[in-house]
Amino acid sequence: IDVGNRLARWALAKTYNKDIDFSGPIYKSMEVKDGKAVLTFDYVDQLIYKPEVGTAEFLIAGEDKEFKKAKVEIDGNKLIVSHPEVSNPAVARYAWSNTDSATLFDENGLPASSFRTDER
């Protein structure tokens, strides 16, 4: 979805109080289950992952902060990231490079914002 469409959606929702999706997925929280990071998001009912569209990678690391390219699974509005060498995930990141382009979207095609699950 182009920038003009996204800005129009934001204005319709926030200024004119229209019931319209105005934001792509925004990272909310991370929980570790069975050696995988389970990420939840606001503003999404169904996540869509399109790795062929862009170059944004999901990265995952343990407490050592050695990031590995993560395997990605979608479960409705949850994202599950893992790597065989990271048994206890502590940090996940998405589109954390200056050259990344979107690969994660909501059901309306609105892209997710880049995020990190750790503090700076």
mmCIF file of C-alpha atoms in Angstrom, residues 1 4-24 43-45 106-110:
data_model
loop_
_atom_site.group_PDB
_atom_site.id
_atom_site.type_symbol
_atom_site.label_atom_id
_atom_site.label_comp_id
_atom_site.label_asym_id
_atom_site.label_seq_id
_atom_site.Cartn_x
_atom_site.Cartn_y
_atom_site.Cartn_z
ATOM 1 C CA ILE A 1 0.000 0.000 0.000
ATOM 2 C CA GLY A 4 -0.715 8.310 0.301
ATOM 3 C CA ASN A 5 -3.167 5.520 1.020
ATOM 4 C CA ARG A 6 -1.620 4.893 4.430
ATOM 5 C CA LEU A 7 -1.778 8.592 5.348
ATOM 6 C CA ALA A 8 -5.387 8.799 4.176
ATOM 7 C CA ARG A 9 -6.295 5.792 6.346
ATOM 8 C CA TRP A 10 -4.633 7.453 9.352
ATOM 9 C CA ALA A 11 -6.502 10.722 8.784
ATOM 10 C CA LEU A 12 -9.858 8.986 8.296
ATOM 11 C CA ALA A 13 -9.425 6.969 11.508
ATOM 12 C CA LYS A 14 -7.831 9.582 13.760
ATOM 13 C CA THR A 15 -9.288 12.864 12.500
ATOM 14 C CA TYR A 16 -12.692 11.814 11.156
ATOM 15 C CA ASN A 17 -13.292 8.883 13.552
ATOM 16 C CA LYS A 18 -13.985 6.424 10.731
ATOM 17 C CA ASP A 19 -13.840 2.725 11.564
ATOM 18 C CA ILE A 20 -10.958 1.838 9.249
ATOM 19 C CA ASP A 21 -7.684 -0.005 9.717
ATOM 20 C CA PHE A 22 -5.032 2.676 9.954
ATOM 21 C CA SER A 23 -1.879 0.922 11.114
ATOM 22 C CA GLY A 24 0.054 -2.164 10.252
ATOM 23 C CA TYR A 43 -3.546 -3.584 15.180
ATOM 24 C CA VAL A 44 -3.693 -6.984 13.465
ATOM 25 C CA ASP A 45 -6.072 -9.934 13.205
ATOM 26 C CA ASP A 106 -1.534 -7.329 8.258
ATOM 27 C CA GLU A 107 -4.530 -8.749 6.410
ATOM 28 C CA ASN A 108 -5.056 -5.386 4.630
ATOM 29 C CA GLY A 109 -1.519 -5.213 3.291
ATOM 30 C CA LEU A 110 -0.333 -2.602 5.785
#
